[in-house]
Coordinates of C-alpha atoms and ligand atoms in Angstrom, one line a residue:
Chain A
M35 CA 67.1 -54.9 51.4
A36 CA 69.3 -57.4 49.8
N37 CA 69.2 -59.0 53.2
Q38 CA 65.4 -59.2 53.1
K39 CA 65.4 -60.7 49.7
E40 CA 67.7 -63.4 50.9
E41 CA 65.5 -64.0 53.9
R42 CA 62.7 -65.0 51.6
H43 CA 64.9 -67.5 49.9
V44 CA 65.9 -69.2 53.1
I45 CA 62.4 -69.7 54.3
S46 CA 60.7 -72.9 53.3
R47 CA 59.5 -73.6 49.8
R48 CA 55.9 -73.2 51.0
G49 CA 56.8 -70.0 52.8
F50 CA 58.7 -68.8 49.8
L51 CA 55.9 -69.5 47.4
K52 CA 53.5 -67.7 49.6
G53 CA 55.9 -64.8 50.4
M54 CA 54.0 -62.1 48.7
G55 CA 57.0 -59.9 48.1
T56 CA 57.2 -57.8 45.0
G57 CA 60.1 -60.1 43.9
A58 CA 60.0 -63.5 42.4
V59 CA 56.4 -64.3 43.4
A60 CA 54.9 -61.4 41.6
T61 CA 56.3 -62.7 38.4
A62 CA 54.1 -65.7 38.7
I63 CA 51.0 -63.7 37.8
L64 CA 49.0 -65.5 35.2
P65 CA 48.7 -63.8 31.8
E66 CA 44.9 -64.1 31.7
L67 CA 44.6 -62.3 35.0
P68 CA 42.0 -59.5 34.7
S69 CA 43.7 -56.2 34.7
Q70 CA 42.3 -55.0 38.0
S71 CA 41.7 -57.3 40.9
V72 CA 38.4 -57.5 42.8
E73 CA 39.3 -55.2 45.6
A74 CA 42.0 -53.2 43.8
E75 CA 40.1 -49.9 44.1
E76 CA 40.3 -50.1 47.9
T77 CA 44.0 -49.7 48.0
T78 CA 46.8 -47.7 46.6
Q79 CA 49.5 -50.0 47.5
E80 CA 51.2 -52.2 45.0
I81 CA 49.1 -55.3 44.3
T82 CA 51.0 -58.5 45.0
E83 CA 49.7 -61.9 44.1
A84 CA 50.4 -65.5 43.9
T85 CA 49.2 -68.4 41.8
I86 CA 47.7 -71.2 43.8
T87 CA 45.8 -74.4 43.1
L88 CA 42.6 -75.1 45.0
H89 CA 41.2 -78.6 45.1
I90 CA 37.4 -78.1 44.9
N91 CA 34.8 -80.8 44.5
G92 CA 37.4 -83.2 43.2
K93 CA 38.9 -80.8 40.6
D94 CA 42.0 -78.6 40.7
H95 CA 41.6 -75.0 39.9
K96 CA 44.6 -72.8 39.3
L97 CA 44.1 -69.1 40.1
T98 CA 45.9 -66.0 41.1
V99 CA 44.9 -64.4 44.3
E100 CA 46.0 -61.7 46.6
P101 CA 46.9 -62.7 50.1
R102 CA 43.7 -60.9 51.3
T103 CA 41.4 -62.9 49.0
T104 CA 39.1 -65.0 51.1
L105 CA 38.1 -68.5 50.0
L106 CA 34.6 -67.1 49.7
S107 CA 35.7 -64.4 47.2
A108 CA 37.8 -66.9 45.3
L109 CA 34.8 -69.3 45.0
R110 CA 32.3 -66.7 44.0
D111 CA 34.1 -64.0 42.2
R112 CA 36.8 -66.0 40.5
L113 CA 35.5 -69.5 40.0
E114 CA 31.9 -68.7 39.6
L115 CA 30.9 -71.2 42.3
T116 CA 28.1 -69.0 43.6
G117 CA 26.2 -71.6 45.5
T118 CA 28.3 -70.7 48.5
K119 CA 26.5 -67.5 49.7
Q120 CA 28.0 -64.3 50.9
V121 CA 25.8 -62.7 53.5
C122 CA 27.5 -61.2 56.5
D123 CA 31.1 -61.7 55.2
R124 CA 32.3 -61.7 58.8
G125 CA 31.8 -65.1 60.2
T126 CA 28.4 -64.8 61.9
C127 CA 25.7 -66.2 59.6
G128 CA 26.9 -69.5 58.1
G129 CA 25.7 -68.7 54.6
C130 CA 29.2 -69.4 53.3
T131 CA 29.7 -72.7 55.0
V132 CA 31.9 -75.1 53.1
I133 CA 33.6 -78.4 54.1
V134 CA 37.4 -78.3 54.2
D135 CA 39.1 -81.6 54.9
G136 CA 35.9 -82.9 56.4
R137 CA 35.1 -80.0 58.6
T138 CA 32.8 -77.1 58.1
V139 CA 34.3 -73.7 58.1
Y140 CA 33.1 -70.2 57.1
A141 CA 34.6 -69.5 53.7
C142 CA 34.5 -65.8 54.5
M143 CA 36.9 -66.4 57.4
T144 CA 39.6 -68.3 55.6
L145 CA 42.2 -67.0 53.2
A146 CA 42.2 -68.7 49.8
I147 CA 46.0 -68.8 49.9
D148 CA 45.8 -70.9 53.1
M149 CA 43.6 -73.5 51.4
E150 CA 46.2 -74.9 49.0
G151 CA 46.5 -78.7 49.3
K152 CA 43.2 -79.0 51.1
N153 CA 40.1 -80.8 50.0
I154 CA 37.4 -78.2 49.6
R155 CA 33.7 -79.2 49.1
T156 CA 31.0 -76.8 48.2
I157 CA 27.3 -77.2 47.7
E158 CA 28.0 -77.6 43.9
G159 CA 29.9 -80.8 44.7
L160 CA 27.3 -82.5 46.9
A161 CA 25.0 -84.0 44.3
A162 CA 26.3 -87.0 42.3
G163 CA 25.5 -85.9 38.7
D164 CA 21.8 -85.5 38.5
E165 CA 21.2 -87.4 41.7
L166 CA 20.8 -85.1 44.7
H167 CA 22.5 -85.8 48.0
P168 CA 20.1 -87.3 50.6
V169 CA 20.4 -84.1 52.6
Q170 CA 19.3 -82.0 49.6
E171 CA 16.5 -84.4 49.0
A172 CA 15.4 -84.2 52.6
F173 CA 15.4 -80.4 52.5
I174 CA 13.0 -80.5 49.5
E175 CA 10.9 -83.2 51.0
K176 CA 10.5 -81.4 54.3
D177 CA 10.1 -78.0 52.7
A178 CA 13.0 -76.8 54.8
L179 CA 13.5 -73.5 53.0
M180 CA 11.7 -70.3 52.2
C181 CA 13.8 -67.7 50.5
G182 CA 16.5 -70.3 50.3
F183 CA 19.5 -68.0 50.8
C184 CA 20.7 -69.7 53.9
T185 CA 20.0 -73.2 52.5
P186 CA 23.4 -74.1 50.9
G187 CA 25.1 -73.3 54.2
F188 CA 22.6 -75.4 56.2
V189 CA 22.9 -78.3 53.8
M190 CA 26.7 -78.3 54.1
S191 CA 26.5 -78.2 57.9
V192 CA 24.0 -81.0 58.0
A193 CA 26.0 -83.1 55.5
A194 CA 29.1 -82.7 57.5
L195 CA 27.3 -83.5 60.8
L196 CA 25.9 -86.7 59.3
E197 CA 29.3 -87.8 58.0
G198 CA 30.6 -87.6 61.6
N199 CA 27.5 -88.7 63.3
P200 CA 25.1 -90.9 61.3
D201 CA 22.4 -91.0 64.0
P202 CA 22.3 -87.6 65.7
S203 CA 19.7 -86.7 68.4
L204 CA 17.6 -83.6 67.9
D205 CA 19.9 -81.7 70.2
E206 CA 22.9 -82.8 68.2
V207 CA 21.3 -81.6 65.1
K208 CA 20.6 -78.2 66.7
E209 CA 24.2 -78.0 67.8
G210 CA 25.4 -79.0 64.3
V211 CA 23.6 -76.1 62.7
S212 CA 24.0 -73.6 65.5
G213 CA 26.5 -71.7 63.3
N214 CA 23.9 -71.1 60.6
M215 CA 21.3 -68.5 60.7
C216 CA 18.0 -68.4 58.8
R217 CA 16.2 -65.1 58.6
C218 CA 13.0 -66.8 57.4
G219 CA 12.9 -69.0 60.5
T220 CA 12.9 -72.4 58.8
Y221 CA 14.7 -74.0 61.7
P222 CA 12.1 -76.6 62.7
R223 CA 11.9 -77.9 59.1
V224 CA 15.7 -77.9 58.9
F225 CA 15.8 -80.1 62.0
E226 CA 13.2 -82.4 60.5
A227 CA 15.1 -82.6 57.3
A228 CA 18.4 -83.4 59.0
L229 CA 16.8 -86.2 61.0
A230 CA 15.0 -87.6 57.9
A231 CA 18.2 -87.5 55.9
A232 CA 20.1 -89.3 58.7
Q233 CA 17.5 -92.0 58.7
Q234 CA 17.5 -92.3 54.9
M235 CA 21.3 -92.5 54.8
R236 CA 21.5 -95.1 57.5
G237 CA 18.9 -97.2 55.7
A238 CA 20.5 -96.9 52.3
Chain B
M258 CA 40.7 -55.6 53.5
K259 CA 44.0 -53.9 53.0
N260 CA 46.5 -56.1 51.2
F261 CA 49.5 -57.5 52.9
E262 CA 52.5 -59.7 52.4
Y263 CA 51.9 -63.3 53.5
F264 CA 54.3 -65.7 54.9
A265 CA 53.7 -69.3 55.9
P266 CA 56.7 -70.4 57.9
E267 CA 57.0 -74.1 58.8
T268 CA 59.0 -73.7 62.0
T269 CA 58.6 -71.6 65.1
E270 CA 62.1 -70.2 64.5
E271 CA 61.2 -69.0 61.1
A272 CA 58.1 -67.3 62.4
I273 CA 60.0 -65.6 65.2
R274 CA 62.6 -64.4 62.6
L275 CA 59.9 -63.0 60.4
L276 CA 58.1 -61.3 63.3
D277 CA 61.4 -59.9 64.4
E278 CA 62.4 -58.7 60.9
H279 CA 59.1 -57.0 60.2
G280 CA 58.5 -55.6 63.6
E281 CA 55.4 -53.4 64.1
A282 CA 54.2 -54.1 60.6
A283 CA 53.7 -57.8 61.2
K284 CA 50.9 -59.8 62.8
P285 CA 50.9 -63.5 63.5
L286 CA 47.8 -65.2 62.2
A287 CA 46.3 -68.2 64.0
G288 CA 42.8 -69.4 63.3
G289 CA 41.9 -66.0 61.9
T290 CA 38.4 -66.0 63.3
D291 CA 39.1 -62.7 65.1
L292 CA 42.0 -61.2 63.2
L293 CA 40.5 -61.5 59.8
I294 CA 37.4 -59.7 61.0
F295 CA 39.5 -56.9 62.5
M296 CA 41.4 -56.6 59.3
R297 CA 38.3 -56.6 57.2
D298 CA 37.0 -53.7 59.4
Q299 CA 40.4 -52.0 59.1
K300 CA 40.7 -52.0 62.8
I301 CA 44.1 -53.6 62.3
T302 CA 46.0 -53.1 59.1
P303 CA 49.2 -55.2 59.1
D304 CA 51.5 -55.0 56.2
V305 CA 52.8 -58.5 56.9
I306 CA 50.9 -61.6 58.0
V307 CA 52.9 -64.5 59.4
D308 CA 50.5 -67.4 59.2
L309 CA 51.4 -69.9 62.0
K310 CA 49.0 -72.7 60.9
G311 CA 51.7 -74.4 58.8
I312 CA 53.9 -75.0 61.9
N313 CA 53.3 -78.6 62.8
A314 CA 55.1 -78.2 66.2
L315 CA 52.4 -75.8 67.3
S316 CA 49.6 -78.4 67.0
G317 CA 48.9 -81.5 69.0
I318 CA 48.2 -82.6 72.5
E319 CA 50.6 -84.5 74.8
E320 CA 50.9 -85.6 78.3
L321 CA 54.1 -84.5 80.1
P322 CA 56.1 -86.7 82.5
D323 CA 54.7 -84.9 85.5
G324 CA 51.1 -85.7 84.5
S325 CA 50.3 -82.3 83.2
V326 CA 49.0 -81.9 79.6
Q327 CA 50.5 -79.6 77.1
F328 CA 48.8 -78.6 73.8
G329 CA 50.0 -76.6 70.9
S330 CA 48.6 -73.1 70.7
L331 CA 47.5 -73.6 67.1
T332 CA 45.5 -76.8 67.8
P333 CA 42.0 -76.1 66.5
M334 CA 39.5 -75.8 69.4
Q335 CA 37.4 -78.6 67.9
D336 CA 40.4 -81.0 68.2
L337 CA 40.6 -80.3 71.9
A338 CA 36.8 -80.5 72.3
V339 CA 36.7 -84.1 70.9
H340 CA 39.9 -85.3 72.4
P341 CA 39.1 -88.2 74.9
M342 CA 41.9 -87.3 77.4
M343 CA 41.0 -83.7 77.4
R344 CA 37.3 -84.4 77.9
E345 CA 38.1 -86.8 80.7
R346 CA 40.5 -84.6 82.6
Y347 CA 39.4 -81.1 81.9
P348 CA 35.6 -81.2 81.2
H349 CA 35.0 -77.7 82.3
F350 CA 37.7 -76.4 79.9
I351 CA 36.0 -78.4 77.1
S352 CA 32.6 -76.9 78.0
S353 CA 34.2 -73.5 77.9
I354 CA 35.5 -74.2 74.4
R355 CA 32.1 -75.3 73.3
E356 CA 30.8 -71.9 74.3
V357 CA 33.0 -70.3 71.6
G358 CA 31.2 -69.3 68.4
S359 CA 29.9 -72.3 66.5
I360 CA 31.3 -75.5 65.0
Q361 CA 32.5 -73.6 61.9
V362 CA 34.4 -71.2 64.2
R363 CA 35.8 -73.9 66.5
N364 CA 37.1 -75.8 63.4
L365 CA 39.3 -72.8 62.8
A366 CA 39.8 -71.0 66.0
T367 CA 42.6 -71.8 68.4
V368 CA 43.1 -71.4 72.1
G369 CA 46.4 -69.6 71.4
G370 CA 44.5 -67.0 69.4
N371 CA 41.8 -66.7 72.0
I372 CA 44.4 -66.0 74.7
C373 CA 46.6 -63.7 72.6
N374 CA 43.7 -61.5 71.4
A375 CA 43.2 -60.8 75.1
S376 CA 39.6 -59.9 74.7
P377 CA 38.2 -59.4 78.2
A378 CA 35.2 -61.4 77.2
A379 CA 36.9 -64.4 75.7
D380 CA 35.5 -67.8 76.8
T381 CA 38.5 -69.9 77.4
P382 CA 40.7 -67.7 79.6
P383 CA 38.6 -67.7 82.8
T384 CA 38.6 -71.5 82.9
L385 CA 42.3 -71.7 82.0
L386 CA 43.0 -69.3 84.9
T387 CA 41.1 -71.6 87.2
L388 CA 43.2 -74.5 86.0
N389 CA 46.4 -72.6 86.8
A390 CA 47.4 -72.9 83.2
Q391 CA 50.9 -71.8 82.1
V392 CA 51.9 -70.6 78.7
R393 CA 55.1 -71.3 76.8
L394 CA 56.5 -68.3 74.9
A395 CA 59.3 -68.6 72.3
G396 CA 61.3 -65.6 71.1
P397 CA 64.7 -64.6 69.7
R398 CA 66.1 -64.6 73.2
G399 CA 64.9 -68.1 73.9
E400 CA 61.9 -69.7 75.7
R401 CA 60.0 -68.8 78.8
V402 CA 57.1 -70.3 80.7
I403 CA 54.8 -68.0 82.6
P404 CA 51.6 -68.5 84.5
L405 CA 48.6 -67.4 82.3
R406 CA 47.7 -65.0 85.2
E407 CA 50.7 -62.9 84.4
F408 CA 50.0 -62.9 80.7
F409 CA 47.0 -60.6 80.5
V410 CA 47.9 -56.9 80.8
G411 CA 44.8 -55.1 79.5
P412 CA 42.2 -55.3 76.8
G413 CA 44.1 -56.6 73.8
Q414 CA 47.4 -56.3 75.7
T415 CA 49.5 -59.2 76.8
A416 CA 53.0 -60.0 78.1
L417 CA 53.9 -61.3 74.7
E418 CA 56.7 -59.4 73.1
R419 CA 56.2 -58.5 69.4
D420 CA 58.7 -61.1 68.2
E421 CA 57.5 -63.8 70.5
V422 CA 55.1 -66.7 69.7
L423 CA 52.9 -68.4 72.3
T424 CA 53.7 -71.9 71.4
H425 CA 52.0 -74.1 74.0
V426 CA 49.5 -74.1 76.9
I427 CA 50.2 -76.3 79.9
L428 CA 47.5 -77.6 82.1
P429 CA 48.5 -79.1 85.5
S430 CA 46.8 -82.4 86.1
P431 CA 43.5 -82.1 87.9
Q432 CA 43.3 -83.1 91.6
P433 CA 41.2 -85.9 92.9
R434 CA 37.8 -84.8 94.2
S435 CA 37.9 -81.6 92.1
G436 CA 35.2 -80.1 89.9
G437 CA 34.9 -77.2 87.6
C438 CA 32.2 -75.1 86.0
Y439 CA 32.0 -72.3 83.5
I440 CA 28.8 -70.3 83.2
K441 CA 28.4 -67.9 80.4
L442 CA 25.7 -65.3 80.2
A443 CA 24.9 -64.2 76.7
N444 CA 21.8 -63.5 74.6
R445 CA 22.2 -66.5 72.4
Q446 CA 23.4 -70.0 72.9
A447 CA 25.8 -69.9 70.0
M448 CA 27.7 -67.3 68.1
D449 CA 27.5 -64.8 70.9
I450 CA 29.9 -62.9 73.2
A451 CA 29.6 -63.3 77.0
F452 CA 28.4 -60.3 79.0
V453 CA 29.5 -62.1 82.1
G454 CA 31.5 -65.3 82.3
V455 CA 32.3 -67.0 85.6
S456 CA 34.6 -70.1 85.9
S457 CA 35.2 -72.1 89.1
Y458 CA 37.3 -74.9 90.2
V459 CA 36.8 -76.6 93.6
V460 CA 38.7 -79.3 95.4
L461 CA 37.0 -80.9 98.4
D462 CA 38.2 -83.2 101.1
E463 CA 36.2 -86.3 102.4
D464 CA 34.0 -84.1 104.6
H465 CA 33.2 -81.8 101.7
T466 CA 35.4 -79.0 103.2
V467 CA 36.9 -76.8 100.5
V468 CA 40.6 -77.6 100.2
D469 CA 41.1 -75.3 97.2
A470 CA 38.8 -73.0 95.3
R471 CA 39.6 -70.9 92.3
I472 CA 37.3 -68.4 90.7
A473 CA 37.9 -66.4 87.5
L474 CA 35.7 -63.8 85.8
G475 CA 35.3 -62.8 82.1
A476 CA 33.8 -59.7 80.5
V477 CA 33.7 -57.7 83.7
A478 CA 37.2 -56.2 83.9
P479 CA 39.9 -55.0 81.5
T480 CA 41.3 -58.5 81.6
P481 CA 40.1 -62.0 82.6
L482 CA 40.4 -62.0 86.3
R483 CA 41.2 -64.4 89.2
V484 CA 39.4 -63.3 92.3
D485 CA 41.7 -64.2 95.2
A486 CA 39.4 -62.5 97.8
A487 CA 36.5 -64.8 97.0
E488 CA 38.8 -67.8 96.9
T489 CA 40.2 -67.1 100.4
I490 CA 36.7 -66.9 101.8
L491 CA 35.9 -70.4 100.6
Q492 CA 39.2 -72.0 101.7
G493 CA 38.7 -74.4 104.6
Q494 CA 35.0 -73.9 104.7
Q495 CA 31.8 -75.9 104.2
L496 CA 29.8 -74.5 101.3
T497 CA 27.0 -73.0 103.4
K498 CA 24.7 -70.4 102.0
E499 CA 26.4 -67.7 104.0
V500 CA 29.9 -68.7 102.8
L501 CA 28.7 -68.8 99.2
S502 CA 27.1 -65.4 99.5
E503 CA 30.2 -63.9 100.9
A504 CA 32.3 -65.3 98.1
G505 CA 29.8 -63.9 95.6
E506 CA 30.0 -60.5 97.1
A507 CA 33.8 -60.6 97.1
A508 CA 33.7 -61.5 93.4
E509 CA 31.3 -58.7 92.8
A510 CA 33.5 -56.2 94.6
A511 CA 36.5 -57.4 92.5
S512 CA 34.8 -56.9 89.2
R513 CA 35.2 -53.7 87.3
P514 CA 32.6 -53.9 84.5
I515 CA 31.5 -51.3 82.1
T516 CA 28.2 -50.5 80.5
D517 CA 27.9 -51.2 76.8
H518 CA 25.3 -52.3 74.4
R519 CA 25.4 -55.8 75.8
A520 CA 24.7 -55.1 79.5
S521 CA 24.9 -52.4 82.1
V522 CA 27.4 -52.1 85.0
E523 CA 24.7 -52.8 87.5
Y524 CA 23.4 -55.9 85.8
R525 CA 26.9 -57.3 85.3
R526 CA 27.8 -56.8 88.9
M527 CA 24.7 -58.4 90.1
M528 CA 25.2 -61.4 87.8
V529 CA 28.8 -61.8 89.0
K530 CA 27.5 -62.3 92.5
V531 CA 24.8 -64.7 91.5
L532 CA 26.9 -66.7 89.0
T533 CA 29.9 -67.0 91.3
R534 CA 27.7 -68.6 93.9
R535 CA 26.2 -70.9 91.3
A536 CA 29.5 -71.8 89.6
V537 CA 31.1 -72.7 92.9
L538 CA 28.1 -74.8 93.9
R539 CA 28.1 -76.7 90.6
A540 CA 31.8 -77.3 90.7
A541 CA 31.5 -78.6 94.3
E542 CA 28.7 -81.0 93.2
K543 CA 30.9 -82.4 90.5
A544 CA 33.8 -82.7 92.9
R545 CA 31.5 -84.7 95.3
N546 CA 30.3 -86.9 92.5
G547 CA 33.9 -87.3 91.3
N548 CA 32.7 -87.0 87.7
G549 CA 33.8 -83.7 86.5
R550 CA 36.7 -81.5 87.2
Ligands
FES658 S1 29.1 -64.9 54.9 FE1 30.5 -66.1 56.0 S2 29.5 -66.4 57.9 FE2 28.2 -65.0 56.9
FES659 S1 15.2 -69.7 54.0 FE1 15.4 -67.5 54.0 S2 17.1 -67.2 55.2 FE2 16.7 -69.2 55.5

């Protein structure tokens, strides 16, 4: 076992920090950590955690997570950024879409621990103060939501699409949001909103 | 999800050492778009995760001196999909990538992961098989390069040893007057799993005679499958209706599909026949136009 301990010390700093052993890293648990973690009841094994810093919407957030904590769970359950929706929690619906280093990903399919040092943007960070992002404006303008549960995900997908492609065709818009599902069937309005936002942003 | 120890090595050697040290308990993590779901469903419950994403040497695309292209197994699919050289040389591989999940999935998912999961229905393996792809495997005993054909052993089973890492995929350079095509049959255009996938690659001579034909099937056998019998039929032939039908029938005969909630054996077999014909024809068209391998 001494051997194993040593192994953790020889691996890189990043690897070491993230090595969720019961050794050095476990001592890094923050004092204000809630006594039981979110999923603690599911397991009997010793809980091991690490303190990480997530850069979200321009701000650093320090928090302690288990390796299994998804970015979605960290956002919603730990940082109270609940604009990112949990629907399927298995990478099929797009409700949890966030932008990481300029690319959309499903927050339910990424581990929070793997997001250190990355630039994470959520729906909460899209507006500039009281001024909505043009994509948000367009969704309102075109009435592109019904229940609205899928909307944050769609807005993030459209925002990311337009950042990479300011003048998308309808087909490109469709492809851009093909990883998002809407049970209310707002797709036609979403497409309209995306095209309207694109036009607005090009003109501005 | 059961908790686990997490390691993020920065070199392949470290990753191999960790996998070696933890043996059965450890699982390498690539994009995570499949593994994390399996873990969430407790289908796989590793005690140790070795995250490969921090290993820079496993990402990137480069041309080798012999004209083939090698890319890192951890390169996100989306990076391959937008890469000008990849699009120019291997358009049917790129179109196969674009069949995977959605943009959100492709931003995370890797071809290495797609291969190593060895799902019989995965989208990239049939096309990689038609391109005669090779895979580079690194382990404690050194490195080996094997044809992808020899890599798939069964559903979820591969030639990869527990302490080995698939580091790179090598694609031979495409031939002149070649064309390729991947046809996926699924219920939805995005975020769906193929119930039949057929990939083809055809090289023609000036008279449009088939110089080389390669056909691979997905979702209709325990592993992605090259169909030699169908390829032999096409070799040296003009692509007449009869020849195409014969090849389709040979592909159908080689398929060993199952019935599940996606499709029945009968339907899958029938579609293998039809889609093989269609995929070969489309590949040949591209070969003739010289605009898509
Ligand atoms: S909640 Fe993440 S994709 Fe559905
Ligand atoms: S508006 Fe209700 S799910 Fe999309």
